[in-house]
PDB file of C-alpha atoms in Angstrom:
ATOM      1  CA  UNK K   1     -70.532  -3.159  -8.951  1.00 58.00           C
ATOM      2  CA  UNK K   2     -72.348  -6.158 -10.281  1.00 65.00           C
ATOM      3  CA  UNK K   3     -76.312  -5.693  -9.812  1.00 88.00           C
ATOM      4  CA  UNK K   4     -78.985  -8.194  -9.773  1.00 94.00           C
ATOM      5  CA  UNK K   5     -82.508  -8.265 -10.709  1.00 95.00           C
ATOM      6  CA  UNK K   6     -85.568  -9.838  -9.100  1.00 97.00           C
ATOM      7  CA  UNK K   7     -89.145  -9.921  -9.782  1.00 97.00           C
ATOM      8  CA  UNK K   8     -90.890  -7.847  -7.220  1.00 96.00           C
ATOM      9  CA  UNK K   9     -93.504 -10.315  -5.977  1.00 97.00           C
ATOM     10  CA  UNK K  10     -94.182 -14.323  -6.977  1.00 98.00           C
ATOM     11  CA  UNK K  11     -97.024 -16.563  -5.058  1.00 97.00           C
ATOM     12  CA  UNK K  12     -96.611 -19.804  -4.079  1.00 96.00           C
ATOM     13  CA  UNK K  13     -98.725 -22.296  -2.979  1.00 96.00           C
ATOM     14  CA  UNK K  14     -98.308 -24.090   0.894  1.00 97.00           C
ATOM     15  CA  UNK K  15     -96.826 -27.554   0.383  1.00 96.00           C
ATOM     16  CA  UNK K  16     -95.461 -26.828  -3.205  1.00 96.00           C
ATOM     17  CA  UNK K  17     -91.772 -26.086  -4.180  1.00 96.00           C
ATOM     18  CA  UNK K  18     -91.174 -22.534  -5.045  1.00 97.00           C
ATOM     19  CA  UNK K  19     -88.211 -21.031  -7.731  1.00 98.00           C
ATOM     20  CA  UNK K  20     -87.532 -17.564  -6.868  1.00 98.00           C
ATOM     21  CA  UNK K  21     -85.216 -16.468 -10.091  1.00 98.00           C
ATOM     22  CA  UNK K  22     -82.138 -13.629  -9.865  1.00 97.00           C
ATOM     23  CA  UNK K  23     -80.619 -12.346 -13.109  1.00 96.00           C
ATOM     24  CA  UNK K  24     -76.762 -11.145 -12.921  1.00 94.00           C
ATOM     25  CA  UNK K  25     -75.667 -11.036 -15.660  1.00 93.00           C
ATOM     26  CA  UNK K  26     -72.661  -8.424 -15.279  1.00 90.00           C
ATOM     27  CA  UNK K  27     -71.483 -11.197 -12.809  1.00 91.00           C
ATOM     28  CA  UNK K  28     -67.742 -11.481 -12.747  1.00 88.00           C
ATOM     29  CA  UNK K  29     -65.584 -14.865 -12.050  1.00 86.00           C
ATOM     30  CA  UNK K  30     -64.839 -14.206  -8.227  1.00 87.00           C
ATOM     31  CA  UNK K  31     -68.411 -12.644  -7.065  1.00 90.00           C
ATOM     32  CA  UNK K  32     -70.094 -15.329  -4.652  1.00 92.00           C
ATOM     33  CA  UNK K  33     -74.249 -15.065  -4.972  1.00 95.00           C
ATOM     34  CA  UNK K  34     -75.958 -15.103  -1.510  1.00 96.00           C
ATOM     35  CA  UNK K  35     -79.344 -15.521  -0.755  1.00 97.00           C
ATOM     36  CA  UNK K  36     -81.131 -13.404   2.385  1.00 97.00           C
ATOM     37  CA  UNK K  37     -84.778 -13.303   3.365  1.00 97.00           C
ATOM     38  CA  UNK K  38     -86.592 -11.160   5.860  1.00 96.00           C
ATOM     39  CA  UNK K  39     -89.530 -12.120   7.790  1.00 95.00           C
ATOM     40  CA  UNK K  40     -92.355  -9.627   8.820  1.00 92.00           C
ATOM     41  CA  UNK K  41     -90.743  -7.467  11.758  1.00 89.00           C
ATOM     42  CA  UNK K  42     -87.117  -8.713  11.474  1.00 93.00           C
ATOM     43  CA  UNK K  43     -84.090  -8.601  10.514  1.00 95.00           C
ATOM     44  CA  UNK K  44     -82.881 -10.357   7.241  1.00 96.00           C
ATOM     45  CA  UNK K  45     -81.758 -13.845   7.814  1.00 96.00           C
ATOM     46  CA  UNK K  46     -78.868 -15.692   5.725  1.00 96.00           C
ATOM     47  CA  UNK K  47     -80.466 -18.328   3.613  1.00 97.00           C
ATOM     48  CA  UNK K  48     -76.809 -19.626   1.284  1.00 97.00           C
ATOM     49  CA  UNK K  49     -74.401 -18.890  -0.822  1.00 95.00           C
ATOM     50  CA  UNK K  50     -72.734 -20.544  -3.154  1.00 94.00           C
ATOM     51  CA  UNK K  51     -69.986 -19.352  -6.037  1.00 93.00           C
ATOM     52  CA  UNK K  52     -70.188 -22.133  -9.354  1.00 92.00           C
ATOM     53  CA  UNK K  53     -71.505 -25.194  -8.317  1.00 89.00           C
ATOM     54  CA  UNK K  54     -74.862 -26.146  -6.972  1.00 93.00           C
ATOM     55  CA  UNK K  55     -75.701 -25.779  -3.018  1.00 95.00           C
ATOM     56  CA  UNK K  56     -77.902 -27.274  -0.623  1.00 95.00           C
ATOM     57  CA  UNK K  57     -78.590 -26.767   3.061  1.00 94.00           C
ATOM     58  CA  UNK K  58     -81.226 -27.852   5.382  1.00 92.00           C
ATOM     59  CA  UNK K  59     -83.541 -24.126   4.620  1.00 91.00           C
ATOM     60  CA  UNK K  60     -83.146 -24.371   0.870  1.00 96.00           C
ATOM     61  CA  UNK K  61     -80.642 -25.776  -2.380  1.00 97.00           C
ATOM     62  CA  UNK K  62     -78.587 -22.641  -4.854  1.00 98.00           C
ATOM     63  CA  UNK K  63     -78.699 -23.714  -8.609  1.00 97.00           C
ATOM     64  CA  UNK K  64     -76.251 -21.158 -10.326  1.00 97.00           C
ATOM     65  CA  UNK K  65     -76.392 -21.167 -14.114  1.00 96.00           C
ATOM     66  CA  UNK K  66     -73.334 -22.844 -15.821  1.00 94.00           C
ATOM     67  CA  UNK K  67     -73.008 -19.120 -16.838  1.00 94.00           C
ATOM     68  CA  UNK K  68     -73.325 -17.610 -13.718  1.00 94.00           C
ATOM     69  CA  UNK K  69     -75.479 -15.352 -15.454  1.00 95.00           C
ATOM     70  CA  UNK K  70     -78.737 -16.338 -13.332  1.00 96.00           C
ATOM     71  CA  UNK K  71     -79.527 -18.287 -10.158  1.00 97.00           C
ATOM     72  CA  UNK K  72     -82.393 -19.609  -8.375  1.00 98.00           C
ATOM     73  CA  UNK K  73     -83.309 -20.104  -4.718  1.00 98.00           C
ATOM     74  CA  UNK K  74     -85.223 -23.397  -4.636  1.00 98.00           C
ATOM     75  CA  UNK K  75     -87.873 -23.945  -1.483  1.00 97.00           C
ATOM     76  CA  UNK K  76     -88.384 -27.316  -1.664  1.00 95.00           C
ATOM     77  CA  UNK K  77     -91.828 -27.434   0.382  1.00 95.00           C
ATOM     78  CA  UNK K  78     -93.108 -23.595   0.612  1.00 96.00           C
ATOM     79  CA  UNK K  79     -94.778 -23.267   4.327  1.00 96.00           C
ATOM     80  CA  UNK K  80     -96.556 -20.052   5.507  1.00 96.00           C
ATOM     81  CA  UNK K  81     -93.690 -19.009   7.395  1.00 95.00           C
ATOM     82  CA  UNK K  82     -91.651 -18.934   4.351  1.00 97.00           C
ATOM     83  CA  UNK K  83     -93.572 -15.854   3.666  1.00 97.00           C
ATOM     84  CA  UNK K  84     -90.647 -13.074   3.154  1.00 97.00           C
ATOM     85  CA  UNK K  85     -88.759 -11.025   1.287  1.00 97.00           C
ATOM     86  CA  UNK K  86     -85.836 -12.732   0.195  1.00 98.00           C
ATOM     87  CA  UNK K  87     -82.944 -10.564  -1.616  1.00 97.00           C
ATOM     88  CA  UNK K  88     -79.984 -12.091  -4.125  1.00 97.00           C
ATOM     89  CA  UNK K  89     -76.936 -10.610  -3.319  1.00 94.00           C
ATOM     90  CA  UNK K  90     -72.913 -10.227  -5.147  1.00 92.00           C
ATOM     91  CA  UNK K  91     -70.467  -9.878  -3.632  1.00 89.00           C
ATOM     92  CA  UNK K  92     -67.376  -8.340  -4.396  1.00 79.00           C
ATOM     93  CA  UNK K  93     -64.044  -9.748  -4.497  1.00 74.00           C
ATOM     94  CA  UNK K  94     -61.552  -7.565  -1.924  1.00 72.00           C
ATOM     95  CA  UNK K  95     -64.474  -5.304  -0.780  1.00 73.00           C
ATOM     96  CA  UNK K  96     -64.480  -6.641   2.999  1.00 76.00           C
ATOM     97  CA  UNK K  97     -68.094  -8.175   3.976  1.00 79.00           C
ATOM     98  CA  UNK K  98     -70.162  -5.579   1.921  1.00 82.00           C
ATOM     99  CA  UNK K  99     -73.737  -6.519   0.857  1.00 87.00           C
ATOM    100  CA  UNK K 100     -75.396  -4.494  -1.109  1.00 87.00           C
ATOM    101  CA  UNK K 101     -79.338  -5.333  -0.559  1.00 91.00           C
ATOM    102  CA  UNK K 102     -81.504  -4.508  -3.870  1.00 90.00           C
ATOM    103  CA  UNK K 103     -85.301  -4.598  -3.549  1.00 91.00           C
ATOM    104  CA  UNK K 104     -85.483  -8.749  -3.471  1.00 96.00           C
ATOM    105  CA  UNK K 105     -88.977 -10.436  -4.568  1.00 97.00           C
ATOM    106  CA  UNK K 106     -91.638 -10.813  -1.590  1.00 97.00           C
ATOM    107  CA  UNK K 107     -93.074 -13.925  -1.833  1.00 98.00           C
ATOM    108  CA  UNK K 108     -96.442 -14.704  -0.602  1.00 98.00           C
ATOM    109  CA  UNK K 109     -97.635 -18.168   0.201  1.00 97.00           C
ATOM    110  CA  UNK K 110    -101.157 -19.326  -0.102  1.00 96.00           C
ATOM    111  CA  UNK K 111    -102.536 -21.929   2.422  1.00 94.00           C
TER     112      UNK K 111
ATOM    113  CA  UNK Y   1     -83.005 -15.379  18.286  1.00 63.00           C
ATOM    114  CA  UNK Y   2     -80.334 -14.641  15.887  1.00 69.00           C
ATOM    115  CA  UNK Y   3     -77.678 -13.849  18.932  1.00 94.00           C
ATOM    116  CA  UNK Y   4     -77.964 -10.170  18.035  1.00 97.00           C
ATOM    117  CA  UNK Y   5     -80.353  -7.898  20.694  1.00 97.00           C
ATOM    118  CA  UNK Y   6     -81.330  -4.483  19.421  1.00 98.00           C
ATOM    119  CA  UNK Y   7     -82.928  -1.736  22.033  1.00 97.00           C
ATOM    120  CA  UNK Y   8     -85.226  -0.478  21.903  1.00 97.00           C
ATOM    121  CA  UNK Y   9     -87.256  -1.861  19.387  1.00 97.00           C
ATOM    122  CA  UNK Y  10     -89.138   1.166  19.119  1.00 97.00           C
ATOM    123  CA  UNK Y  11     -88.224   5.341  19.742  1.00 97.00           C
ATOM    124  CA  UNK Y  12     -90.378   8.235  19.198  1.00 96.00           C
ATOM    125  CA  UNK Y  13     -88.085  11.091  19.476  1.00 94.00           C
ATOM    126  CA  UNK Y  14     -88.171  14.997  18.444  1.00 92.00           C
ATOM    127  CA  UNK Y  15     -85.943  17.153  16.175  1.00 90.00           C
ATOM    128  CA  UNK Y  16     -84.345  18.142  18.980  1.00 89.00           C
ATOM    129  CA  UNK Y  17     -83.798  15.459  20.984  1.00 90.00           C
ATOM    130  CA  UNK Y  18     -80.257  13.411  21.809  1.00 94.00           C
ATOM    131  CA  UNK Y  19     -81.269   9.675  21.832  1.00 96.00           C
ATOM    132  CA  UNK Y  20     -78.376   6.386  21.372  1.00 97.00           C
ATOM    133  CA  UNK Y  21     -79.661   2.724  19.967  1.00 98.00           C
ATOM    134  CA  UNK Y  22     -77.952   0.151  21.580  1.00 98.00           C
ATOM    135  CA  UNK Y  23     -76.704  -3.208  19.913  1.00 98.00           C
ATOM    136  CA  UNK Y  24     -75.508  -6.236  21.341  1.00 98.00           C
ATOM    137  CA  UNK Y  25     -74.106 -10.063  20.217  1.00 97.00           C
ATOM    138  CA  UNK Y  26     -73.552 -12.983  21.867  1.00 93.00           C
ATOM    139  CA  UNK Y  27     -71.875 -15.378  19.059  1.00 96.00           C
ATOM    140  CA  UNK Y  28     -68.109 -13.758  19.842  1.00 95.00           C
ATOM    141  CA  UNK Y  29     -68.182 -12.097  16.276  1.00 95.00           C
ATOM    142  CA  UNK Y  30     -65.582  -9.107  15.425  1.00 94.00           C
ATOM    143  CA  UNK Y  31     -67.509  -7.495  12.811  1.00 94.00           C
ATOM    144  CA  UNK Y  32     -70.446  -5.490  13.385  1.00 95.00           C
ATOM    145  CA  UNK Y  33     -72.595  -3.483  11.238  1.00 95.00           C
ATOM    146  CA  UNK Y  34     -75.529  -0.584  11.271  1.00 96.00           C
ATOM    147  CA  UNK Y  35     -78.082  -0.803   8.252  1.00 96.00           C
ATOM    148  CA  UNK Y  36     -80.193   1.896   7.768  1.00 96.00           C
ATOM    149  CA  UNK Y  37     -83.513   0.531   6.407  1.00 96.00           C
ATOM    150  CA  UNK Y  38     -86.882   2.957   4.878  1.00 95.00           C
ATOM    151  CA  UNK Y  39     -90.140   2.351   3.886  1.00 89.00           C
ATOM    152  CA  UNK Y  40     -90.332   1.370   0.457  1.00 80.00           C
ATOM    153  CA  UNK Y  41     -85.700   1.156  -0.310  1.00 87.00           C
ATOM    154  CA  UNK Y  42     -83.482  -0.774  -0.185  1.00 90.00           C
ATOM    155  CA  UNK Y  43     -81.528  -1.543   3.030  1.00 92.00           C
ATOM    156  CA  UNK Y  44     -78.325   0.950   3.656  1.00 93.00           C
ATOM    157  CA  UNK Y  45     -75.193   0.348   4.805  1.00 93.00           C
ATOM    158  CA  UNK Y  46     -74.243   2.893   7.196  1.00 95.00           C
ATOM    159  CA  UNK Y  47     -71.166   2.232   9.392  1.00 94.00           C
ATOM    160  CA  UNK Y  48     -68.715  -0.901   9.588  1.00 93.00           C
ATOM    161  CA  UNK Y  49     -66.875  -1.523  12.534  1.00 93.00           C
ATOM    162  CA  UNK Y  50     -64.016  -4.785  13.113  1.00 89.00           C
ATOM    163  CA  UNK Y  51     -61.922  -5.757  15.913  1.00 88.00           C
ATOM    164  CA  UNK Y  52     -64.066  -2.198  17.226  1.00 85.00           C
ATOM    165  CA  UNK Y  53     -62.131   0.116  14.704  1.00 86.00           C
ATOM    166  CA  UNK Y  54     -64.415   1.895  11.979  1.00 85.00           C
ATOM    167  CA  UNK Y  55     -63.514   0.183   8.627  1.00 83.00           C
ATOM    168  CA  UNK Y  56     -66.483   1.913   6.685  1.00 81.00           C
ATOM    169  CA  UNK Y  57     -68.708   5.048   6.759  1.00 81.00           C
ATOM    170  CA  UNK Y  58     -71.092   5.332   3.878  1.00 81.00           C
ATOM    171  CA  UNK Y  59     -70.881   9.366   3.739  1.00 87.00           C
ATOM    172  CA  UNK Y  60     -73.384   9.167   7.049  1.00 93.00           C
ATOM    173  CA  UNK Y  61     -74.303  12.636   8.000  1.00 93.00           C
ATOM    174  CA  UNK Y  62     -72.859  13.466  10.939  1.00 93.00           C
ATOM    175  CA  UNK Y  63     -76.094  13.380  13.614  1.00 95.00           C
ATOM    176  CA  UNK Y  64     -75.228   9.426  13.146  1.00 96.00           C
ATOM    177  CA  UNK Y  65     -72.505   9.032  15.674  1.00 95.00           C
ATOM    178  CA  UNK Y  66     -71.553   5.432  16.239  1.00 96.00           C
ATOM    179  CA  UNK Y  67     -69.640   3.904  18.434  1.00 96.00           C
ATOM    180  CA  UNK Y  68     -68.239   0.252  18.856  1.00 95.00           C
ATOM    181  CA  UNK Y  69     -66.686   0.245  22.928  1.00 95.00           C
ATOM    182  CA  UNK Y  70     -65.673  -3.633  22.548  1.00 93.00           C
ATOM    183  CA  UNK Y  71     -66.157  -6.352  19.937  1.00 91.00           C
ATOM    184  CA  UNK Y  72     -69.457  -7.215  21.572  1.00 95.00           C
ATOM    185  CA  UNK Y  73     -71.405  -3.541  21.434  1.00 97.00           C
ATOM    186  CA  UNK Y  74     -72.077  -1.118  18.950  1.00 97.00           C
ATOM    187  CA  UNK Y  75     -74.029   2.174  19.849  1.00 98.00           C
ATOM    188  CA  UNK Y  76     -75.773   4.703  17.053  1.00 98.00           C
ATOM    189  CA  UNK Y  77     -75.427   7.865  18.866  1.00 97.00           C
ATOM    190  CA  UNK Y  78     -78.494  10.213  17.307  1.00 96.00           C
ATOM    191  CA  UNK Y  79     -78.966  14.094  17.920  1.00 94.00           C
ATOM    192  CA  UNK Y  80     -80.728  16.863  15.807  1.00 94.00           C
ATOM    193  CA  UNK Y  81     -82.168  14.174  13.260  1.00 94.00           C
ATOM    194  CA  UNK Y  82     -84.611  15.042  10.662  1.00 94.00           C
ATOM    195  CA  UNK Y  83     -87.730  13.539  10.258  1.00 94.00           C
ATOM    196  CA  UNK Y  84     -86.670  11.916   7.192  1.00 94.00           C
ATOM    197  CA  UNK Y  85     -84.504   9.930   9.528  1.00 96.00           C
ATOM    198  CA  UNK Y  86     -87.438   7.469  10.403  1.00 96.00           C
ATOM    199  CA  UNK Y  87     -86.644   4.525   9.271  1.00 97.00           C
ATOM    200  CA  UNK Y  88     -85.715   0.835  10.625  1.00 97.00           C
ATOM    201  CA  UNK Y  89     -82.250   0.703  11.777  1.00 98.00           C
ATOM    202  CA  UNK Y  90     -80.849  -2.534  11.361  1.00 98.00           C
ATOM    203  CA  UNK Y  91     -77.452  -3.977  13.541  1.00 97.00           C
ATOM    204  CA  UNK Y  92     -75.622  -6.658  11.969  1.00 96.00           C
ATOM    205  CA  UNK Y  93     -72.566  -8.920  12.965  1.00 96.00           C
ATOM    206  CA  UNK Y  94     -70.350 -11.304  11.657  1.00 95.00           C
ATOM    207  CA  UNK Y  95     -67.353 -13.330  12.494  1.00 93.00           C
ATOM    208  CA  UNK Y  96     -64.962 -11.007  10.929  1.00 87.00           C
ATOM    209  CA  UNK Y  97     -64.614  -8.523   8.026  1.00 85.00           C
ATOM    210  CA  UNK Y  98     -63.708 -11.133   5.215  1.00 84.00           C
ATOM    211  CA  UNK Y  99     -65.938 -11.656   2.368  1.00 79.00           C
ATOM    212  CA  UNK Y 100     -68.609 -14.325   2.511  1.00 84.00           C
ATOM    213  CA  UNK Y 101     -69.090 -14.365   6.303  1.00 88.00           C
ATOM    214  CA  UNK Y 102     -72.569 -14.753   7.214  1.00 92.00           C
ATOM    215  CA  UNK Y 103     -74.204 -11.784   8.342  1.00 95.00           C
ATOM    216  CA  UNK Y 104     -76.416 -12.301  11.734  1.00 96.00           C
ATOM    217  CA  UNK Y 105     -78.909  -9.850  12.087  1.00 97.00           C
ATOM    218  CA  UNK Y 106     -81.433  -8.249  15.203  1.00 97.00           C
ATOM    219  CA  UNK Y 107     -84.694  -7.337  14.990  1.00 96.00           C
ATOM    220  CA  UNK Y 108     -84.368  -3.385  14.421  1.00 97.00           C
ATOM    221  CA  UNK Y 109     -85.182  -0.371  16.046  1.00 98.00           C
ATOM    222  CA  UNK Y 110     -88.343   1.128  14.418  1.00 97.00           C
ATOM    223  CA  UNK Y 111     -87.661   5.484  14.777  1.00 97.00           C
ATOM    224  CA  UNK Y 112     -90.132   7.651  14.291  1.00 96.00           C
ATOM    225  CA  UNK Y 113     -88.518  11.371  14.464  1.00 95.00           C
ATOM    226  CA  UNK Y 114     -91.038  13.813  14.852  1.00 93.00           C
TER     227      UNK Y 114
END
């Protein structure tokens, strides 16, 4: 299975745009990237996915490497409750719904 | 409120004891999921359950019992656990078993097996 790799921890500042990065570089052509974060004393939370191009929603936009060998989960305004451990995630082609969490990057935001 | 309910959020139980965790969602999903989830790893995928048949079981030793009674409840019967059982135990759902469905998750049950 494809694996990805975070950094453990990044700080952010409140008000600023963060770039949290994920390397996958054993990535193959049909594995979508998703993007999960969990909140102090909950549950993970879907954040997006995308598979080549570029993806926005209202909680954050996907920029996927013309590659695919990297992506980055881009908080456009970091608030304190965006404090979280947020996870990038392959899956697999034909495997059912199977995520496989890794040990994401907490992110800690400074007021 | 994700649409998934988890009780109880919280169970102290013995070695010895029989104890179930209850899961429940409202958002007419036929997937559902229990994630095992320790201090300091990864999160787990223990059992997989669509349209209430079994689909996946993650060699689970067999004092996890689940069971999945209708597309709305899953149960994670427990008995004889060890304490390195203690962990957050995590229900999931989705709308089906496909790839790429969002995952909807509850809050946990935090067990402490003593």
């Amino acid at each position: 299975d494809a694996k990805t790799t975070q950094p453990n921890s990044m700080e952010s500042n409140e008000e600023e745009p963060v770039h949290l990065p994920c390397n996958h570089s054993t990535i193959s052509g049909t594995d979508y990237i998703h993007w999960y974060r969990q909140l102090p004393s909950q549950g993970p939370e879907y954040v997006i996915h995308g598979l080549t191009s570029n993806v926005n929603n209202r909680m954050a936009s996907l920029a996927i490497a013309e590659d695919r060998k990297s992506s980055t989960l881009i908080l456009h305004r970091a608030t304190l409750r965006d404090a979280a451990v947020y996870y990038c995630i392959l899956s697999v082609r034909n495997a059912g719904n199977m995520l496989t969490f890794g040990g994401g990057t907490r992110l800690m935001v400074k007021p | 409120e994700t649409g998934v309910t988890q009780t109880p959020r919280h169970l102290v139980m013995g070695m010895t004891n029989k104890k179930s965790l209850k899961c429940e969602q409202h958002l007419g999903h036929n997937a559902m999921y229990w994630y095992k989830q320790s201090a300091k790893k990864p999160l787990e995928l223990m059992f997989v359950y669509n349209f209430k048949e079994q689909t996946e079981n993650n060699s689970v030793p067999s004092r996890f019992s689940p069971e999945c009674p209708n597309s709305s409840h899953l149960f994670l019967h427990l008995h004889t656990l060890q304490p390195e059982d203690s962990a957050l135990y995590l229900c999931a759902s989705s709308q089906d078993w496909r790839e790429n469905e969002k995952l909807f998750f509850g809050s946990g049950t935090q067990l402490s097996v003593l």
